Amino acid sequence: MNDEAPLQGWNRAIDLIEQRLSQPIDVAELAKAVATSEYHFRRMFATLSGISISEYVRRRRLTVATAEILSGRTVLETAIRYGYGTTDTFSRAFRAMHGLTPTEARKEGAVLHSQPQLRFHLRVEGSKAMKHRIVDKPAFDLLGFATRVPVVYEGHNATIAEFERSIDRGARQQLAALSNGQPRGPISVTQPTDDVPQEGDEVEYWHAVVSSHEPPEGLTHKRVPAGLWVVFENHGPVPESMQQMWANAAAEWFPANPYEWVPGPQLLSVGELGPDNTATGQLWLPVRATG
């Protein structure tokens, strides 16, 4: 396989979106252009582009619709053409993107926003091997404390930090004592939804351990089915080097290996923090073989 092969499918999907901006878009059909599952397509698209497929389509529709508004098409015609149904619904979406109404956008000097058409330029580096292993893991149980937190793709997540501080030392010790499976010790768990959350959207988050013990009162329990996992390891500044593992997986590892992302929790284990604010972390992602 040459390095351009992954590009062709992803850019074909982008072309399909452009052809059908005024029609309902079937994400499953886009995934077929990349020869992968819908779930894997959604995860990879968001991780590579920094935006979910649904949000990208919304922004592209509004960008093209704005050009038509400026060229003289009526708000009602444009709203119907791009599936908004009513002028009020379209105008709200228009204002959310531009901070202006369609009428205000026609005035001289109006400052507008746009979503350029994406083009993917995947690059399989190959110069630095990603440290990883494939684990065929039996079904296991997570025990811990769960909440909902906003997504922060880069940098400090204040809500997670506050939640972690709310778990007192005794509860942490009790939970750590229940750990008897891999990955060992306390782990951070995120449970994505079917679509990929935007920055600021909420997802389920756990401070948990892998354990075969009966869950004591006060702890939340989740059964995770048997399956394959890819485990990445990285060492560096916290949290940046831990967050980077998701990006590296999407941009470098998945395009070069016969596996795809599947639904399931994502597990992050971070070792003891050093004096230079660095640590070794492991990221566990559920996968299936495609080759």
PDB file of C-alpha atoms in Angstrom:
ATOM      1  CA  MET A   1       0.000   0.000   0.000  1.00  0.00           C
ATOM      2  CA  ASN A   2       1.418   3.404  -0.933  1.00  0.00           C
ATOM      3  CA  ASP A   3       1.196   6.411   1.385  1.00  0.00           C
ATOM      4  CA  GLU A   4      -1.519   7.993  -0.791  1.00  0.00           C
ATOM      5  CA  ALA A   5      -3.977   5.096  -0.420  1.00  0.00           C
ATOM      6  CA  PRO A   6      -5.569   6.314   2.848  1.00  0.00           C
ATOM      7  CA  LEU A   7      -5.895   9.818   1.346  1.00  0.00           C
ATOM      8  CA  GLN A   8      -8.042   8.722  -1.542  1.00  0.00           C
ATOM      9  CA  GLY A   9     -10.853   7.310   0.597  1.00  0.00           C
ATOM     10  CA  TRP A  10     -10.992  10.227   3.032  1.00  0.00           C
ATOM     11  CA  ASN A  11     -10.967  12.841   0.294  1.00  0.00           C
ATOM     12  CA  ARG A  12     -13.591  10.873  -1.652  1.00  0.00           C
ATOM     13  CA  ALA A  13     -15.795  11.132   1.458  1.00  0.00           C
ATOM     14  CA  ILE A  14     -15.231  14.901   1.551  1.00  0.00           C
ATOM     15  CA  ASP A  15     -16.212  15.124  -2.126  1.00  0.00           C
ATOM     16  CA  LEU A  16     -19.425  13.179  -1.423  1.00  0.00           C
ATOM     17  CA  ILE A  17     -20.310  15.653   1.314  1.00  0.00           C
ATOM     18  CA  GLU A  18     -19.821  18.574  -1.089  1.00  0.00           C
ATOM     19  CA  GLN A  19     -22.051  16.937  -3.698  1.00  0.00           C
ATOM     20  CA  ARG A  20     -24.860  16.382  -1.183  1.00  0.00           C
ATOM     21  CA  LEU A  21     -24.888  19.465   1.030  1.00  0.00           C
ATOM     22  CA  SER A  22     -28.506  20.121   0.036  1.00  0.00           C
ATOM     23  CA  GLN A  23     -29.478  16.480   0.730  1.00  0.00           C
ATOM     24  CA  PRO A  24     -29.506  14.218   3.807  1.00  0.00           C
ATOM     25  CA  ILE A  25     -26.012  12.803   4.296  1.00  0.00           C
ATOM     26  CA  ASP A  26     -25.601   9.160   5.293  1.00  0.00           C
ATOM     27  CA  VAL A  27     -22.445   8.804   7.392  1.00  0.00           C
ATOM     28  CA  ALA A  28     -22.477   5.041   6.837  1.00  0.00           C
ATOM     29  CA  GLU A  29     -22.121   5.692   3.095  1.00  0.00           C
ATOM     30  CA  LEU A  30     -19.206   8.046   3.744  1.00  0.00           C
ATOM     31  CA  ALA A  31     -17.557   5.324   5.818  1.00  0.00           C
ATOM     32  CA  LYS A  32     -17.819   2.925   2.869  1.00  0.00           C
ATOM     33  CA  ALA A  33     -15.713   5.351   0.819  1.00  0.00           C
ATOM     34  CA  VAL A  34     -12.953   4.813   3.372  1.00  0.00           C
ATOM     35  CA  ALA A  35     -13.665   1.054   3.561  1.00  0.00           C
ATOM     36  CA  THR A  36     -14.286   1.167   7.297  1.00  0.00           C
ATOM     37  CA  SER A  37     -17.091   1.104   9.860  1.00  0.00           C
ATOM     38  CA  GLU A  38     -19.226   4.138  10.649  1.00  0.00           C
ATOM     39  CA  TYR A  39     -17.942   4.249  14.240  1.00  0.00           C
ATOM     40  CA  HIS A  40     -14.294   4.160  13.166  1.00  0.00           C
ATOM     41  CA  PHE A  41     -14.985   6.795  10.505  1.00  0.00           C
ATOM     42  CA  ARG A  42     -16.535   9.165  13.064  1.00  0.00           C
ATOM     43  CA  ARG A  43     -13.672   8.699  15.544  1.00  0.00           C
ATOM     44  CA  MET A  44     -10.927   9.085  12.956  1.00  0.00           C
ATOM     45  CA  PHE A  45     -12.574  12.066  11.260  1.00  0.00           C
ATOM     46  CA  ALA A  46     -12.837  13.996  14.517  1.00  0.00           C
ATOM     47  CA  THR A  47      -9.374  13.109  15.753  1.00  0.00           C
ATOM     48  CA  LEU A  48      -7.719  14.006  12.450  1.00  0.00           C
ATOM     49  CA  SER A  49      -9.699  17.188  11.740  1.00  0.00           C
ATOM     50  CA  GLY A  50     -10.527  18.437  15.231  1.00  0.00           C
ATOM     51  CA  ILE A  51     -14.258  18.569  14.423  1.00  0.00           C
ATOM     52  CA  SER A  52     -17.007  15.939  14.348  1.00  0.00           C
ATOM     53  CA  ILE A  53     -18.479  14.898  11.013  1.00  0.00           C
ATOM     54  CA  SER A  54     -21.926  16.256  11.957  1.00  0.00           C
ATOM     55  CA  GLU A  55     -20.504  19.650  12.942  1.00  0.00           C
ATOM     56  CA  TYR A  56     -18.390  19.806   9.779  1.00  0.00           C
ATOM     57  CA  VAL A  57     -21.438  19.138   7.595  1.00  0.00           C
ATOM     58  CA  ARG A  58     -23.441  21.769   9.499  1.00  0.00           C
ATOM     59  CA  ARG A  59     -20.725  24.388   9.021  1.00  0.00           C
ATOM     60  CA  ARG A  60     -20.208  23.577   5.349  1.00  0.00           C
ATOM     61  CA  ARG A  61     -23.958  23.843   4.692  1.00  0.00           C
ATOM     62  CA  LEU A  62     -24.101  27.219   6.412  1.00  0.00           C
ATOM     63  CA  THR A  63     -21.005  28.415   4.541  1.00  0.00           C
ATOM     64  CA  VAL A  64     -22.507  27.549   1.154  1.00  0.00           C
ATOM     65  CA  ALA A  65     -25.937  28.824   2.228  1.00  0.00           C
ATOM     66  CA  THR A  66     -24.383  32.149   3.249  1.00  0.00           C
ATOM     67  CA  ALA A  67     -22.902  32.587  -0.223  1.00  0.00           C
ATOM     68  CA  GLU A  68     -26.357  32.039  -1.706  1.00  0.00           C
ATOM     69  CA  ILE A  69     -27.930  34.555   0.683  1.00  0.00           C
ATOM     70  CA  LEU A  70     -25.337  37.144  -0.358  1.00  0.00           C
ATOM     71  CA  SER A  71     -26.001  36.431  -4.029  1.00  0.00           C
ATOM     72  CA  GLY A  72     -29.686  37.293  -3.592  1.00  0.00           C
ATOM     73  CA  ARG A  73     -31.476  34.026  -2.800  1.00  0.00           C
ATOM     74  CA  THR A  74     -34.231  34.544  -0.225  1.00  0.00           C
ATOM     75  CA  VAL A  75     -33.916  33.285   3.334  1.00  0.00           C
ATOM     76  CA  LEU A  76     -36.929  30.997   2.880  1.00  0.00           C
ATOM     77  CA  GLU A  77     -35.559  29.441  -0.320  1.00  0.00           C
ATOM     78  CA  THR A  78     -32.153  28.898   1.287  1.00  0.00           C
ATOM     79  CA  ALA A  79     -33.613  27.465   4.483  1.00  0.00           C
ATOM     80  CA  ILE A  80     -35.673  24.917   2.568  1.00  0.00           C
ATOM     81  CA  ARG A  81     -32.823  24.069   0.192  1.00  0.00           C
ATOM     82  CA  TYR A  82     -30.506  23.159   3.077  1.00  0.00           C
ATOM     83  CA  GLY A  83     -33.021  21.280   5.176  1.00  0.00           C
ATOM     84  CA  TYR A  84     -33.838  23.808   7.893  1.00  0.00           C
ATOM     85  CA  GLY A  85     -37.599  23.710   7.363  1.00  0.00           C
ATOM     86  CA  THR A  86     -38.361  27.197   8.694  1.00  0.00           C
ATOM     87  CA  THR A  87     -36.723  30.582   8.343  1.00  0.00           C
ATOM     88  CA  ASP A  88     -36.547  30.908  12.139  1.00  0.00           C
ATOM     89  CA  THR A  89     -34.538  27.690  12.486  1.00  0.00           C
ATOM     90  CA  PHE A  90     -32.197  28.743   9.685  1.00  0.00           C
ATOM     91  CA  SER A  91     -31.772  32.259  11.079  1.00  0.00           C
ATOM     92  CA  ARG A  92     -30.858  30.893  14.528  1.00  0.00           C
ATOM     93  CA  ALA A  93     -28.218  28.611  13.013  1.00  0.00           C
ATOM     94  CA  PHE A  94     -26.977  31.487  10.840  1.00  0.00           C
ATOM     95  CA  ARG A  95     -26.633  33.800  13.863  1.00  0.00           C
ATOM     96  CA  ALA A  96     -24.870  31.075  15.881  1.00  0.00           C
ATOM     97  CA  MET A  97     -22.197  30.838  13.173  1.00  0.00           C
ATOM     98  CA  HIS A  98     -21.842  34.478  12.153  1.00  0.00           C
ATOM     99  CA  GLY A  99     -23.218  36.504  15.067  1.00  0.00           C
ATOM    100  CA  LEU A 100     -25.477  38.245  12.522  1.00  0.00           C
ATOM    101  CA  THR A 101     -28.896  37.701  10.956  1.00  0.00           C
ATOM    102  CA  PRO A 102     -29.072  36.959   7.209  1.00  0.00           C
ATOM    103  CA  THR A 103     -30.356  40.513   6.653  1.00  0.00           C
ATOM    104  CA  GLU A 104     -27.446  42.023   8.593  1.00  0.00           C
ATOM    105  CA  ALA A 105     -24.996  39.818   6.652  1.00  0.00           C
ATOM    106  CA  ARG A 106     -26.017  41.531   3.401  1.00  0.00           C
ATOM    107  CA  LYS A 107     -24.897  44.938   4.672  1.00  0.00           C
ATOM    108  CA  GLU A 108     -21.586  46.350   3.509  1.00  0.00           C
ATOM    109  CA  GLY A 109     -18.730  45.635   5.901  1.00  0.00           C
ATOM    110  CA  ALA A 110     -20.398  42.638   7.595  1.00  0.00           C
ATOM    111  CA  VAL A 111     -17.790  40.230   8.988  1.00  0.00           C
ATOM    112  CA  LEU A 112     -18.692  36.610   8.322  1.00  0.00           C
ATOM    113  CA  HIS A 113     -17.208  33.222   9.158  1.00  0.00           C
ATOM    114  CA  SER A 114     -16.766  30.204   6.911  1.00  0.00           C
ATOM    115  CA  GLN A 115     -15.805  26.544   7.050  1.00  0.00           C
ATOM    116  CA  PRO A 116     -13.314  25.708   4.273  1.00  0.00           C
ATOM    117  CA  GLN A 117     -13.600  22.373   2.526  1.00  0.00           C
ATOM    118  CA  LEU A 118     -11.303  19.899   4.219  1.00  0.00           C
ATOM    119  CA  ARG A 119      -8.598  17.983   2.394  1.00  0.00           C
ATOM    120  CA  PHE A 120      -6.836  15.214   4.255  1.00  0.00           C
ATOM    121  CA  HIS A 121      -3.081  14.855   3.985  1.00  0.00           C
ATOM    122  CA  LEU A 122      -2.330  11.770   6.044  1.00  0.00           C
ATOM    123  CA  ARG A 123       1.316  11.069   6.711  1.00  0.00           C
ATOM    124  CA  VAL A 124       2.596   7.800   8.071  1.00  0.00           C
ATOM    125  CA  GLU A 125       5.804   8.954   9.698  1.00  0.00           C
ATOM    126  CA  GLY A 126       7.689   5.700  10.130  1.00  0.00           C
ATOM    127  CA  SER A 127      10.716   7.488  11.538  1.00  0.00           C
ATOM    128  CA  LYS A 128       9.699   6.881  15.133  1.00  0.00           C
ATOM    129  CA  ALA A 129       7.966   3.631  16.025  1.00  0.00           C
ATOM    130  CA  MET A 130       4.911   3.998  18.247  1.00  0.00           C
ATOM    131  CA  LYS A 131       5.264   1.819  21.317  1.00  0.00           C
ATOM    132  CA  HIS A 132       2.174  -0.378  21.319  1.00  0.00           C
ATOM    133  CA  ARG A 133       0.860  -3.892  21.810  1.00  0.00           C
ATOM    134  CA  ILE A 134      -2.345  -5.760  20.956  1.00  0.00           C
ATOM    135  CA  VAL A 135      -4.157  -7.390  23.878  1.00  0.00           C
ATOM    136  CA  ASP A 136      -6.900 -10.004  23.489  1.00  0.00           C
ATOM    137  CA  LYS A 137      -8.656  -9.267  26.771  1.00  0.00           C
ATOM    138  CA  PRO A 138     -11.439 -11.310  28.391  1.00  0.00           C
ATOM    139  CA  ALA A 139     -14.523  -9.507  29.714  1.00  0.00           C
ATOM    140  CA  PHE A 140     -13.758  -7.436  32.789  1.00  0.00           C
ATOM    141  CA  ASP A 141     -15.392  -5.109  35.306  1.00  0.00           C
ATOM    142  CA  LEU A 142     -14.772  -1.463  36.102  1.00  0.00           C
ATOM    143  CA  LEU A 143     -15.462  -0.200  39.596  1.00  0.00           C
ATOM    144  CA  GLY A 144     -15.249   3.434  40.563  1.00  0.00           C
ATOM    145  CA  PHE A 145     -16.722   6.898  40.716  1.00  0.00           C
ATOM    146  CA  ALA A 146     -18.468   8.321  37.662  1.00  0.00           C
ATOM    147  CA  THR A 147     -19.530  11.781  36.549  1.00  0.00           C
ATOM    148  CA  ARG A 148     -19.962  13.824  33.387  1.00  0.00           C
ATOM    149  CA  VAL A 149     -17.286  16.273  32.251  1.00  0.00           C
ATOM    150  CA  PRO A 150     -16.809  18.666  29.311  1.00  0.00           C
ATOM    151  CA  VAL A 151     -14.394  17.569  26.594  1.00  0.00           C
ATOM    152  CA  VAL A 152     -11.033  19.379  26.544  1.00  0.00           C
ATOM    153  CA  TYR A 153      -8.803  18.063  23.754  1.00  0.00           C
ATOM    154  CA  GLU A 154      -5.688  19.996  24.740  1.00  0.00           C
ATOM    155  CA  GLY A 155      -4.469  21.288  28.096  1.00  0.00           C
ATOM    156  CA  HIS A 156      -5.943  21.340  31.594  1.00  0.00           C
ATOM    157  CA  ASN A 157      -9.498  20.065  32.205  1.00  0.00           C
ATOM    158  CA  ALA A 158     -10.661  21.962  35.300  1.00  0.00           C
ATOM    159  CA  THR A 159     -13.826  19.877  35.728  1.00  0.00           C
ATOM    160  CA  ILE A 160     -11.888  16.609  35.826  1.00  0.00           C
ATOM    161  CA  ALA A 161      -9.392  18.125  38.257  1.00  0.00           C
ATOM    162  CA  GLU A 162     -12.230  19.270  40.544  1.00  0.00           C
ATOM    163  CA  PHE A 163     -13.903  15.856  40.360  1.00  0.00           C
ATOM    164  CA  GLU A 164     -10.641  14.082  41.198  1.00  0.00           C
ATOM    165  CA  ARG A 165     -10.131  16.402  44.197  1.00  0.00           C
ATOM    166  CA  SER A 166     -13.635  15.568  45.430  1.00  0.00           C
ATOM    167  CA  ILE A 167     -12.668  11.899  45.941  1.00  0.00           C
ATOM    168  CA  ASP A 168     -11.216  11.764  49.435  1.00  0.00           C
ATOM    169  CA  ARG A 169      -8.071   9.857  50.345  1.00  0.00           C
ATOM    170  CA  GLY A 170      -9.921   7.027  52.097  1.00  0.00           C
ATOM    171  CA  ALA A 171     -12.131   6.386  49.072  1.00  0.00           C
ATOM    172  CA  ARG A 172      -9.087   6.375  46.793  1.00  0.00           C
ATOM    173  CA  GLN A 173      -7.295   3.866  49.002  1.00  0.00           C
ATOM    174  CA  GLN A 174     -10.386   1.646  49.169  1.00  0.00           C
ATOM    175  CA  LEU A 175     -10.707   1.721  45.398  1.00  0.00           C
ATOM    176  CA  ALA A 176      -6.994   1.110  44.743  1.00  0.00           C
ATOM    177  CA  ALA A 177      -7.116  -1.959  47.011  1.00  0.00           C
ATOM    178  CA  LEU A 178      -9.751  -3.481  44.705  1.00  0.00           C
ATOM    179  CA  SER A 179      -7.516  -3.298  41.610  1.00  0.00           C
ATOM    180  CA  ASN A 180      -6.583  -6.801  40.433  1.00  0.00           C
ATOM    181  CA  GLY A 181      -6.575  -6.590  36.622  1.00  0.00           C
ATOM    182  CA  GLN A 182      -4.870  -4.835  33.737  1.00  0.00           C
ATOM    183  CA  PRO A 183      -4.341  -1.960  33.513  1.00  0.00           C
ATOM    184  CA  ARG A 184      -3.271  -1.937  37.164  1.00  0.00           C
ATOM    185  CA  GLY A 185      -4.111   0.776  39.639  1.00  0.00           C
ATOM    186  CA  PRO A 186      -6.376   3.804  39.247  1.00  0.00           C
ATOM    187  CA  ILE A 187      -7.352   4.653  35.666  1.00  0.00           C
ATOM    188  CA  SER A 188      -9.258   7.420  33.921  1.00  0.00           C
ATOM    189  CA  VAL A 189     -12.100   6.123  31.769  1.00  0.00           C
ATOM    190  CA  THR A 190     -14.041   8.015  29.120  1.00  0.00           C
ATOM    191  CA  GLN A 191     -17.129   6.526  27.511  1.00  0.00           C
ATOM    192  CA  PRO A 192     -17.786   8.216  24.141  1.00  0.00           C
ATOM    193  CA  THR A 193     -21.210   8.443  22.563  1.00  0.00           C
ATOM    194  CA  ASP A 194     -21.974   7.283  19.012  1.00  0.00           C
ATOM    195  CA  ASP A 195     -21.089  10.694  17.615  1.00  0.00           C
ATOM    196  CA  VAL A 196     -17.869  12.465  18.498  1.00  0.00           C
ATOM    197  CA  PRO A 197     -18.232  15.243  21.086  1.00  0.00           C
ATOM    198  CA  GLN A 198     -17.128  18.773  20.333  1.00  0.00           C
ATOM    199  CA  GLU A 199     -14.869  20.753  22.640  1.00  0.00           C
ATOM    200  CA  GLY A 200     -17.046  21.578  25.657  1.00  0.00           C
ATOM    201  CA  ASP A 201     -19.605  18.788  25.106  1.00  0.00           C
ATOM    202  CA  GLU A 202     -20.089  16.442  28.048  1.00  0.00           C
ATOM    203  CA  VAL A 203     -19.000  12.786  28.182  1.00  0.00           C
ATOM    204  CA  GLU A 204     -19.074  10.115  30.866  1.00  0.00           C
ATOM    205  CA  TYR A 205     -15.881  10.060  32.927  1.00  0.00           C
ATOM    206  CA  TRP A 206     -14.732   7.573  35.575  1.00  0.00           C
ATOM    207  CA  HIS A 207     -12.043   7.384  38.225  1.00  0.00           C
ATOM    208  CA  ALA A 208     -11.929   3.596  38.314  1.00  0.00           C
ATOM    209  CA  VAL A 209     -10.025   0.325  38.628  1.00  0.00           C
ATOM    210  CA  VAL A 210     -10.250  -3.000  36.806  1.00  0.00           C
ATOM    211  CA  SER A 211     -11.501  -5.445  39.425  1.00  0.00           C
ATOM    212  CA  SER A 212     -13.177  -8.822  39.843  1.00  0.00           C
ATOM    213  CA  HIS A 213     -14.422  -7.946  43.360  1.00  0.00           C
ATOM    214  CA  GLU A 214     -18.048  -7.342  44.217  1.00  0.00           C
ATOM    215  CA  PRO A 215     -18.680  -3.576  44.072  1.00  0.00           C
ATOM    216  CA  PRO A 216     -18.908  -2.099  47.576  1.00  0.00           C
ATOM    217  CA  GLU A 217     -21.717   0.318  48.337  1.00  0.00           C
ATOM    218  CA  GLY A 218     -21.127   3.743  46.842  1.00  0.00           C
ATOM    219  CA  LEU A 219     -19.123   2.550  43.815  1.00  0.00           C
ATOM    220  CA  THR A 220     -20.452   2.419  40.262  1.00  0.00           C
ATOM    221  CA  HIS A 221     -20.001  -0.782  38.257  1.00  0.00           C
ATOM    222  CA  LYS A 222     -19.621  -1.387  34.501  1.00  0.00           C
ATOM    223  CA  ARG A 223     -19.142  -4.694  32.679  1.00  0.00           C
ATOM    224  CA  VAL A 224     -16.878  -4.433  29.610  1.00  0.00           C
ATOM    225  CA  PRO A 225     -17.192  -7.285  27.067  1.00  0.00           C
ATOM    226  CA  ALA A 226     -14.267  -9.358  25.820  1.00  0.00           C
ATOM    227  CA  GLY A 227     -12.365  -8.025  22.834  1.00  0.00           C
ATOM    228  CA  LEU A 228      -9.158  -6.748  21.297  1.00  0.00           C
ATOM    229  CA  TRP A 229      -7.388  -3.648  22.597  1.00  0.00           C
ATOM    230  CA  VAL A 230      -4.455  -1.664  21.302  1.00  0.00           C
ATOM    231  CA  VAL A 231      -2.312  -0.329  24.123  1.00  0.00           C
ATOM    232  CA  PHE A 232      -0.107   2.710  23.466  1.00  0.00           C
ATOM    233  CA  GLU A 233       2.608   3.882  25.847  1.00  0.00           C
ATOM    234  CA  ASN A 234       4.147   7.320  26.056  1.00  0.00           C
ATOM    235  CA  HIS A 235       6.330   9.304  28.465  1.00  0.00           C
ATOM    236  CA  GLY A 236       6.363  13.071  28.779  1.00  0.00           C
ATOM    237  CA  PRO A 237       4.736  16.168  30.264  1.00  0.00           C
ATOM    238  CA  VAL A 238       1.278  15.756  31.802  1.00  0.00           C
ATOM    239  CA  PRO A 239      -1.357  16.173  30.415  1.00  0.00           C
ATOM    240  CA  GLU A 240      -0.001  17.045  26.945  1.00  0.00           C
ATOM    241  CA  SER A 241       1.857  13.804  26.254  1.00  0.00           C
ATOM    242  CA  MET A 242      -1.134  11.749  27.415  1.00  0.00           C
ATOM    243  CA  GLN A 243      -3.560  13.654  25.171  1.00  0.00           C
ATOM    244  CA  GLN A 244      -1.132  13.334  22.250  1.00  0.00           C
ATOM    245  CA  MET A 245      -1.565   9.557  22.221  1.00  0.00           C
ATOM    246  CA  TRP A 246      -5.087   9.895  20.744  1.00  0.00           C
ATOM    247  CA  ALA A 247      -3.814  12.130  17.939  1.00  0.00           C
ATOM    248  CA  ASN A 248      -0.836   9.869  17.199  1.00  0.00           C
ATOM    249  CA  ALA A 249      -3.094   6.819  17.101  1.00  0.00           C
ATOM    250  CA  ALA A 250      -5.382   8.397  14.499  1.00  0.00           C
ATOM    251  CA  ALA A 251      -2.756  10.107  12.356  1.00  0.00           C
ATOM    252  CA  GLU A 252      -0.046   7.453  12.383  1.00  0.00           C
ATOM    253  CA  TRP A 253      -0.992   4.085  13.829  1.00  0.00           C
ATOM    254  CA  PHE A 254      -4.473   3.317  12.477  1.00  0.00           C
ATOM    255  CA  PRO A 255      -3.647   4.202   8.823  1.00  0.00           C
ATOM    256  CA  ALA A 256      -0.646   1.855   8.939  1.00  0.00           C
ATOM    257  CA  ASN A 257      -2.228  -1.126  10.720  1.00  0.00           C
ATOM    258  CA  PRO A 258      -5.130  -3.508   9.923  1.00  0.00           C
ATOM    259  CA  TYR A 259      -7.340  -2.476  12.850  1.00  0.00           C
ATOM    260  CA  GLU A 260     -10.194  -0.065  13.400  1.00  0.00           C
ATOM    261  CA  TRP A 261     -11.683   1.663  16.433  1.00  0.00           C
ATOM    262  CA  VAL A 262     -14.847   0.054  17.864  1.00  0.00           C
ATOM    263  CA  PRO A 263     -17.358   1.275  20.471  1.00  0.00           C
ATOM    264  CA  GLY A 264     -16.253   0.955  24.072  1.00  0.00           C
ATOM    265  CA  PRO A 265     -14.594   2.759  26.952  1.00  0.00           C
ATOM    266  CA  GLN A 266     -11.171   4.329  26.528  1.00  0.00           C
ATOM    267  CA  LEU A 267      -8.783   3.662  29.398  1.00  0.00           C
ATOM    268  CA  LEU A 268      -5.898   5.894  30.438  1.00  0.00           C
ATOM    269  CA  SER A 269      -3.403   4.798  33.075  1.00  0.00           C
ATOM    270  CA  VAL A 270      -0.871   7.405  34.237  1.00  0.00           C
ATOM    271  CA  GLY A 271       2.099   6.485  36.399  1.00  0.00           C
ATOM    272  CA  GLU A 272       3.539   8.450  39.282  1.00  0.00           C
ATOM    273  CA  LEU A 273       4.250  12.067  38.436  1.00  0.00           C
ATOM    274  CA  GLY A 274       7.934  13.000  38.464  1.00  0.00           C
ATOM    275  CA  PRO A 275       9.433  16.239  39.809  1.00  0.00           C
ATOM    276  CA  ASP A 276       9.606  17.592  36.250  1.00  0.00           C
ATOM    277  CA  ASN A 277       5.828  17.049  35.794  1.00  0.00           C
ATOM    278  CA  THR A 278       6.374  14.061  33.504  1.00  0.00           C
ATOM    279  CA  ALA A 279       4.954  10.555  33.707  1.00  0.00           C
ATOM    280  CA  THR A 280       4.550   7.346  31.732  1.00  0.00           C
ATOM    281  CA  GLY A 281       1.041   6.663  30.507  1.00  0.00           C
ATOM    282  CA  GLN A 282      -0.835   3.870  28.770  1.00  0.00           C
ATOM    283  CA  LEU A 283      -3.852   4.420  26.521  1.00  0.00           C
ATOM    284  CA  TRP A 284      -6.141   1.421  25.877  1.00  0.00           C
ATOM    285  CA  LEU A 285      -8.453   1.681  22.863  1.00  0.00           C
ATOM    286  CA  PRO A 286     -10.936  -1.055  21.827  1.00  0.00           C
ATOM    287  CA  VAL A 287     -10.295  -2.310  18.274  1.00  0.00           C
ATOM    288  CA  ARG A 288     -11.110  -5.074  15.835  1.00  0.00           C
ATOM    289  CA  ALA A 289      -8.909  -6.637  13.202  1.00  0.00           C
ATOM    290  CA  THR A 290      -9.742  -5.773   9.588  1.00  0.00           C
ATOM    291  CA  GLY A 291      -7.010  -7.714   7.790  1.00  0.00           C
TER     292      GLY A 291
END
